[in-house]
mmCIF file of C-alpha atoms in Angstrom:
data_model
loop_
_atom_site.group_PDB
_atom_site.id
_atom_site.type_symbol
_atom_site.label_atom_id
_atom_site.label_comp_id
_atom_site.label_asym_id
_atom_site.label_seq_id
_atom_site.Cartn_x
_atom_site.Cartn_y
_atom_site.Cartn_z
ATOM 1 C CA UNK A 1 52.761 115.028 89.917
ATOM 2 C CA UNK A 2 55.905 117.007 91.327
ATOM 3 C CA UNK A 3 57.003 114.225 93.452
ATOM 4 C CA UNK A 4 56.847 111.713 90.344
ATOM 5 C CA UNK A 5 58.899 114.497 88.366
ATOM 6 C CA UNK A 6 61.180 114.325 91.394
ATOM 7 C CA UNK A 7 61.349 110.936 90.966
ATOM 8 C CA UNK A 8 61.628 110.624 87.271
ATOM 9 C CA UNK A 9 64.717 113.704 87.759
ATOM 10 C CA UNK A 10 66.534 111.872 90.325
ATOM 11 C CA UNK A 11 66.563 108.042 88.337
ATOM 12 C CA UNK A 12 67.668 110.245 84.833
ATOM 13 C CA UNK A 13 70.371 111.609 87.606
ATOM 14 C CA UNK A 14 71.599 108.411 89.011
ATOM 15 C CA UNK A 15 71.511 106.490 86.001
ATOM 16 C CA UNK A 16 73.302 109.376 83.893
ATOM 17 C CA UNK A 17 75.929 109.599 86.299
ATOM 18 C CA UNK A 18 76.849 105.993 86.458
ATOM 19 C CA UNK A 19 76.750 106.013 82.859
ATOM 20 C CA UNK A 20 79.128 108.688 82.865
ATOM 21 C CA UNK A 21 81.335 106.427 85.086
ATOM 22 C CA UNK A 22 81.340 103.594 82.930
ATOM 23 C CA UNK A 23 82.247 105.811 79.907
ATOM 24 C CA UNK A 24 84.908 107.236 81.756
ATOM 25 C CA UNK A 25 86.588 103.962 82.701
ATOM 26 C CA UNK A 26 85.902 102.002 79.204
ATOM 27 C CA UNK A 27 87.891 105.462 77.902
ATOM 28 C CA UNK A 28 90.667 105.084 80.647
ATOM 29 C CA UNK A 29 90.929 101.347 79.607
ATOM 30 C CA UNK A 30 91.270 101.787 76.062
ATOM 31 C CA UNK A 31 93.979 104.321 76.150
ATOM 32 C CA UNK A 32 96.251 103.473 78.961
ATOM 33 C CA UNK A 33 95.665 99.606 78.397
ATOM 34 C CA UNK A 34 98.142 99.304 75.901
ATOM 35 C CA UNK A 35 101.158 101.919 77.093
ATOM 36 C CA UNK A 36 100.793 99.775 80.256
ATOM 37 C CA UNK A 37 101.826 95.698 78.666
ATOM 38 C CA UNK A 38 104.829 98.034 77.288
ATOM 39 C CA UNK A 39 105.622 98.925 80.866
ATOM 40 C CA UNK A 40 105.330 95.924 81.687
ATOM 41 C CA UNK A 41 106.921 94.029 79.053
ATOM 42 C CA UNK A 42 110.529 96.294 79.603
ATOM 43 C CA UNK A 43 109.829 96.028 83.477
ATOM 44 C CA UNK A 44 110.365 91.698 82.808
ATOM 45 C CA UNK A 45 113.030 92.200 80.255
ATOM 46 C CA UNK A 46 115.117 94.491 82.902
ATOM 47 C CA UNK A 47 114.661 92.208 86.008
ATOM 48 C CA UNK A 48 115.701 89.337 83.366
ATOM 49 C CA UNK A 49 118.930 91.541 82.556
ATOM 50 C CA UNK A 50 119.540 92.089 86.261
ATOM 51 C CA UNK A 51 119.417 88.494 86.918
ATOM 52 C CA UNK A 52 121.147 87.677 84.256
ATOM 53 C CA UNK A 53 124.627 90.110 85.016
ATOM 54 C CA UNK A 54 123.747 91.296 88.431
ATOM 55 C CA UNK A 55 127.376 89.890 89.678
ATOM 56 C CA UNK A 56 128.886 91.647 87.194
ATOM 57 C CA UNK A 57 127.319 95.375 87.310
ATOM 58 C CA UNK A 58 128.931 98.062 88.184
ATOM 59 C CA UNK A 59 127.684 101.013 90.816
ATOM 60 C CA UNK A 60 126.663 102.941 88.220
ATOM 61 C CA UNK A 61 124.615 100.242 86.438
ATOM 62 C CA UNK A 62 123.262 99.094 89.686
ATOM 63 C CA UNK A 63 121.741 102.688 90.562
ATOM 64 C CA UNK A 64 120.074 103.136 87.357
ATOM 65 C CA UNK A 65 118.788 99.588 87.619
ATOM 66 C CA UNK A 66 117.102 101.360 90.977
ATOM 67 C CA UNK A 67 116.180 104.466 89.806
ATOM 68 C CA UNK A 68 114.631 101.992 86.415
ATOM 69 C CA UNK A 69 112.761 100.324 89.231
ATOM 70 C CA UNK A 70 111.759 102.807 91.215
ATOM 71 C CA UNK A 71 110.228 104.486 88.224
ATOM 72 C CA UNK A 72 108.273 100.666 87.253
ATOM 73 C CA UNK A 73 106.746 101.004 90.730
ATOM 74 C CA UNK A 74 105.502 104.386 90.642
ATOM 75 C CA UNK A 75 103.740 103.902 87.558
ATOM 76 C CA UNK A 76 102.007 100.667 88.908
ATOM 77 C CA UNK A 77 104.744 98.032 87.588
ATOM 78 C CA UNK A 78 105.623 95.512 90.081
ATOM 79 C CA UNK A 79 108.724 93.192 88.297
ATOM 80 C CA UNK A 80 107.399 89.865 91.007
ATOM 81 C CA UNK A 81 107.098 86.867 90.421
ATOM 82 C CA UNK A 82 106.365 84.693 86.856
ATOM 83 C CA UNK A 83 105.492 86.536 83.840
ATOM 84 C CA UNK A 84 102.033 85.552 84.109
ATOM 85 C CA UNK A 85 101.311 87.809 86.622
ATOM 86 C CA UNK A 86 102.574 90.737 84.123
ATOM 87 C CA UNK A 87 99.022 89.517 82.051
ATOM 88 C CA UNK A 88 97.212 91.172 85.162
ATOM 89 C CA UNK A 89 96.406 94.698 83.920
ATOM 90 C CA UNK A 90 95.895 97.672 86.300
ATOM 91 C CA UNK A 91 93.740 99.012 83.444
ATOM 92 C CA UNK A 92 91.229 96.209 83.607
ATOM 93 C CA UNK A 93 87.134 97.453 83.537
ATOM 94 C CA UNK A 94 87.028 96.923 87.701
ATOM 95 C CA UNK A 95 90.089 98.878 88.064
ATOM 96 C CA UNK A 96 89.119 101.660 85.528
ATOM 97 C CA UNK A 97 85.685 102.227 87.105
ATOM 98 C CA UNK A 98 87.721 102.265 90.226
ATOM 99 C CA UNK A 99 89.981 105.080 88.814
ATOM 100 C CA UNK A 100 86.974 107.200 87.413
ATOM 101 C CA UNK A 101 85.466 106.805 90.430
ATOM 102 C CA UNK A 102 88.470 108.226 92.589
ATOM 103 C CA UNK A 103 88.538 111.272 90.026
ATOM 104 C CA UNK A 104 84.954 112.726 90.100
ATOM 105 C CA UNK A 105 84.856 112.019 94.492
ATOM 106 C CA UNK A 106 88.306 113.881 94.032
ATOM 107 C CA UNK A 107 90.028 110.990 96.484
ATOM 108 C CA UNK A 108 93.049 110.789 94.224
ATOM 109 C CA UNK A 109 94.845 107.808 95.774
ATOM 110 C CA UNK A 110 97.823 108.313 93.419
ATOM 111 C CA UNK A 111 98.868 104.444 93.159
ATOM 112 C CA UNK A 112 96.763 104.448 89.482
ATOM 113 C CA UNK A 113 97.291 107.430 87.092
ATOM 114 C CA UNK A 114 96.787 107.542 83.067
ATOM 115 C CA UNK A 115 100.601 108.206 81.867
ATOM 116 C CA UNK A 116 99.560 108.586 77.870
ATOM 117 C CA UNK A 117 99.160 112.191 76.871
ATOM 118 C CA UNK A 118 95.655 111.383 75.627
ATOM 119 C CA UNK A 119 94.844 109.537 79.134
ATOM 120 C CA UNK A 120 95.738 112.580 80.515
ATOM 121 C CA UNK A 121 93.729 115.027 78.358
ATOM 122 C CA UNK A 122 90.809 113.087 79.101
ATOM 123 C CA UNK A 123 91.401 112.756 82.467
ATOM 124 C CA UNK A 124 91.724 116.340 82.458
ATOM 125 C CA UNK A 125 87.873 116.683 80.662
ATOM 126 C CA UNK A 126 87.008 113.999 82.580
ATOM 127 C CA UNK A 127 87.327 115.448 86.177
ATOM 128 C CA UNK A 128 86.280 118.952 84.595
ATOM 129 C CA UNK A 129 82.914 117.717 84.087
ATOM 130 C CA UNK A 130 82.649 114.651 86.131
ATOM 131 C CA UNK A 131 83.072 116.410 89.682
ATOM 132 C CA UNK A 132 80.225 118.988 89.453
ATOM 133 C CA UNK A 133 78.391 116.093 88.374
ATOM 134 C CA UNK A 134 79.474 114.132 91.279
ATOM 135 C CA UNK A 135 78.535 117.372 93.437
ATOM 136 C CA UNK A 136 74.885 117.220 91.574
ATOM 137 C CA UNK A 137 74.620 113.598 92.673
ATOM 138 C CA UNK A 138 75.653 113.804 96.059
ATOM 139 C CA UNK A 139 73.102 116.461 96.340
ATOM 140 C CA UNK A 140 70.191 114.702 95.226
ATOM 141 C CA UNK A 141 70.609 111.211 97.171
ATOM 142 C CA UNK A 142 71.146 113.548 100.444
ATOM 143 C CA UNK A 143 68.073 115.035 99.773
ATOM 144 C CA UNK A 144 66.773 111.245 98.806
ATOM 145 C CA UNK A 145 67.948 110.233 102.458
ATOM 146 C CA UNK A 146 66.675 113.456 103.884
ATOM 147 C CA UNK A 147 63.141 112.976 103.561
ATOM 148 C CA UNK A 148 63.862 109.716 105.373
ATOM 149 C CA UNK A 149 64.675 111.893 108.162
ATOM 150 C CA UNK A 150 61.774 114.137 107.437
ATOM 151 C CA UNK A 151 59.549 110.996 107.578
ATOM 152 C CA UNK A 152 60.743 109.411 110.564
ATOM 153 C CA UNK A 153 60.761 112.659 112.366
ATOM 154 C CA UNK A 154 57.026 113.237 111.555
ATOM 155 C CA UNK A 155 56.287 109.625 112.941
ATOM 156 C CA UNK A 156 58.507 110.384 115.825
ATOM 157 C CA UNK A 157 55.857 114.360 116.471
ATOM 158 C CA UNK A 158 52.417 111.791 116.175
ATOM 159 C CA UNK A 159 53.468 109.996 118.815
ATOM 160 C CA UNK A 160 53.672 113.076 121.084
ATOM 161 C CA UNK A 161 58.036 113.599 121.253
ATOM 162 C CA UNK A 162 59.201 117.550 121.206
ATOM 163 C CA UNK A 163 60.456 118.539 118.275
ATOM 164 C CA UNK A 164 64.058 119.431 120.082
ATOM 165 C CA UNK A 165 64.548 115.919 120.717
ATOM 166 C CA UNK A 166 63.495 114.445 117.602
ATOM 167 C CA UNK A 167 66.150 116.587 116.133
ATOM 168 C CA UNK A 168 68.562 114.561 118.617
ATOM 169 C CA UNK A 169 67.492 111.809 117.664
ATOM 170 C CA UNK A 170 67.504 112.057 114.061
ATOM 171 C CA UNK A 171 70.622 113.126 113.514
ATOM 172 C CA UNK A 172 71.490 110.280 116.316
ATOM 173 C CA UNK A 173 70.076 107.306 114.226
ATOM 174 C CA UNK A 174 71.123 108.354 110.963
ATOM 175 C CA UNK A 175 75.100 108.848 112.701
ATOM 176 C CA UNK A 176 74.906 105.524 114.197
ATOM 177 C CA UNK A 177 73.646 103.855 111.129
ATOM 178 C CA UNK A 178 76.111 105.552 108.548
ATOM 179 C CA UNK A 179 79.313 104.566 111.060
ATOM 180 C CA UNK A 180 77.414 101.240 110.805
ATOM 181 C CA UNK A 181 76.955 100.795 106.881
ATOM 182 C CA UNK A 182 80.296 102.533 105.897
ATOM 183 C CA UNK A 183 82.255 102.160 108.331
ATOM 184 C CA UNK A 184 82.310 99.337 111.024
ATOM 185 C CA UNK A 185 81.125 96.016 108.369
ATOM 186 C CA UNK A 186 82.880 97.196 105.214
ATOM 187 C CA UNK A 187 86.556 97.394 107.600
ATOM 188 C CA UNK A 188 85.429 93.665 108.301
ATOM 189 C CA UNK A 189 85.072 92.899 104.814
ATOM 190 C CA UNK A 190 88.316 94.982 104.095
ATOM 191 C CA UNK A 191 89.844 92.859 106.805
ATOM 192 C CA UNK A 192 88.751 89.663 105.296
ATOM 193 C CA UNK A 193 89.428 90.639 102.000
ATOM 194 C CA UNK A 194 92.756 92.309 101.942
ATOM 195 C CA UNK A 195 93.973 90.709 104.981
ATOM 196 C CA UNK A 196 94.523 94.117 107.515
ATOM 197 C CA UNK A 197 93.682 94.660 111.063
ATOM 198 C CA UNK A 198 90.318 95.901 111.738
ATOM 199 C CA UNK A 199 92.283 99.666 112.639
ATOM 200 C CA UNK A 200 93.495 99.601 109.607
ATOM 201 C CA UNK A 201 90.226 98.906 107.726
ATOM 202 C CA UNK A 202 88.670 101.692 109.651
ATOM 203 C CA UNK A 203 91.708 103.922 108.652
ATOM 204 C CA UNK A 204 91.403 103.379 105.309
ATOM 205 C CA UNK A 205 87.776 103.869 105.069
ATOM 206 C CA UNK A 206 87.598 106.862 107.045
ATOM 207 C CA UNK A 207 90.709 109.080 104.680
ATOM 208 C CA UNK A 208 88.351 107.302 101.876
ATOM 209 C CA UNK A 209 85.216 109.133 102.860
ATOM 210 C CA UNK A 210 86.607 111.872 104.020
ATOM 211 C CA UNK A 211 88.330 112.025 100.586
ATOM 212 C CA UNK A 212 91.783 112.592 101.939
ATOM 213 C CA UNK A 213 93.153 109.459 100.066
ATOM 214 C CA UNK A 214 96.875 109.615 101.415
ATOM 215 C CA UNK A 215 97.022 106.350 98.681
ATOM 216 C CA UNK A 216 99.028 104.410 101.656
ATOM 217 C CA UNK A 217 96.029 101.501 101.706
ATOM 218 C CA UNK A 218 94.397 100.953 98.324
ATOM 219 C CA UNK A 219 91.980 98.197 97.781
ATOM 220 C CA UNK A 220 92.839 95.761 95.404
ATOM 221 C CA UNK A 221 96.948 96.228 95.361
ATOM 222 C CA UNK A 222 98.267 92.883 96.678
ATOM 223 C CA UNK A 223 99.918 90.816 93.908
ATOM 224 C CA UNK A 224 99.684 87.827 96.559
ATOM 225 C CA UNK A 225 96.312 87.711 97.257
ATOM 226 C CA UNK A 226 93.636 87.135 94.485
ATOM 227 C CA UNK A 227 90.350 89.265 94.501
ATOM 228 C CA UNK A 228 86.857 88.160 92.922
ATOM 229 C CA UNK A 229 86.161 90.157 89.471
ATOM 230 C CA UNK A 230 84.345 93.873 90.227
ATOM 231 C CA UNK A 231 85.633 93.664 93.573
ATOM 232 C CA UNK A 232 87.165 97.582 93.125
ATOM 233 C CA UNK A 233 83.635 98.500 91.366
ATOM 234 C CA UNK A 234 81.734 97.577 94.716
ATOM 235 C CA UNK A 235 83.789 99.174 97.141
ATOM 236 C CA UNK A 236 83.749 102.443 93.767
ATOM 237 C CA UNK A 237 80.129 102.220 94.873
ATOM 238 C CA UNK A 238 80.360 101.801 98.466
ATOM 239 C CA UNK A 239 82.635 105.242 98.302
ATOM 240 C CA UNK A 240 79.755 107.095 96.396
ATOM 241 C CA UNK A 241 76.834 106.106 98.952
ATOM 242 C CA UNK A 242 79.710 106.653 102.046
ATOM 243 C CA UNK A 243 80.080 110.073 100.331
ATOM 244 C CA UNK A 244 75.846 110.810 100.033
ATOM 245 C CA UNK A 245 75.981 109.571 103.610
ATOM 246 C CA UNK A 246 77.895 112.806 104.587
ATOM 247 C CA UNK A 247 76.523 115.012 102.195
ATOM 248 C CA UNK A 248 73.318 113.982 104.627
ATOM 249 C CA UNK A 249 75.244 114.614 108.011
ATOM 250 C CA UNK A 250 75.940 118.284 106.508
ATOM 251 C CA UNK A 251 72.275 118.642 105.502
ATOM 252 C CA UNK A 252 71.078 117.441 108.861
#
């Protein structure tokens, strides 16, 4: 009976908290969604201007065309290519569960932030809530994945090993297997996907887990490479496990 309540606890758990995700980002969509095709829309009409009159603009005209620039990139606005590519949205669902995702692991890349007051106040809510729940979470699937350990250690004692080295050993498989699953084959995919070096996969998803997030390799962020639809929602996901992974190595 108590390990069906267990049970019963930890689905409500999981399937609350991803709920609570795609809340979040649905919310983060709606509001920022429609600031952003402003952005956008000024960001073409000023590279339009510049091409228009750049051999005729002063110094002064040419630094706050820069500083104009600057300040389109740092809020996600990147005035390439054909005005199609202005249709993309950063705001999208994939991207938005991405974002929600970075807020309650507190990762924080910094390359996508809500810039509409009432983005912001929710994002402030948001995160208030949304990382003890995240802390919750991360509890329970360590414990999930702890009586794994529990389990295999038991079958490890009936066949007649000390109890010293099945600790060893343990801790051994479930390290090798964790640097396996989150690290090693998603930098491959990362590599295949967003076209780095296998180092640089591994960087990135080692600040990623270890929720550093310096926001210097984002998934996602090429404008010349096109990604299949939820891609950002599976590697949101693949953060969350990476992170109950951990949450195990500190319980071992």
């Amino acid at each position: 009976k108590a390990m069906c309540s267990g049970k019963l606890q930890t689905a409500l758990l999981v399937a609350g908290y991803f709920v609570y995700l795609l809340v979040g980002a649905a919310v983060f969509q709606a509001l920022e969604r429609t600031a952003e095709k402003q952005e956008k829309r000024a960001a073409a009409q000023m590279k339009e201007a510049f091409l228009q009159n750049f051999t005729q603009l002063t110094v002064a005209e040419m630094e706050q065309f820069m500083a104009s620039l600057i300040e389109a990139i740092q809020n996600g606005v990147y005035p390439v290519g054909n005005e199609s590519q202005f249709e993309e949205s950063n705001w999208d669902f994939s991207n938005s569960f991405f974002f929600a995702g970075t807020v309650v692991s507190t990762i924080g890349y910094g390359t996508l932030h809500p810039k509409t007051a009432g983005g912001q106040i929710f994002c402030v809510f948001f995160a208030l809530f949304g990382i003890p729940l995240n802390i919750v979470f991360l509890h329970r699937v360590g414990k999930m994945l702890s009586l794994l350990c529990k389990k295999l250690g038991t079958f490890l004692y009936e066949k007649g090993m000390r109890k010293k080295k099945i600790k060893f050993l343990t801790l051994l498989f479930f390290l090798a297997t964790g640097i396996l699953v989150f690290l090693c084959l998603p930098s491959v995919f990362f590599q295949i996907t967003e076209g780095w070096s296998y180092s640089e996969g591994i960087y990135f998803a080692f600040i990623t887990l270890s929720t550093i997030g310096f926001g210097d390799y984002v998934v996602g962020k090429q404008s010349d490479r096109k990604y299949f639809s939820y891609y950002r929602v599976l590697v949101a996901i693949w953060i969350l496990f990476g992170l109950a992974w951990i949450a195990l190595l500190f319980n071992l």
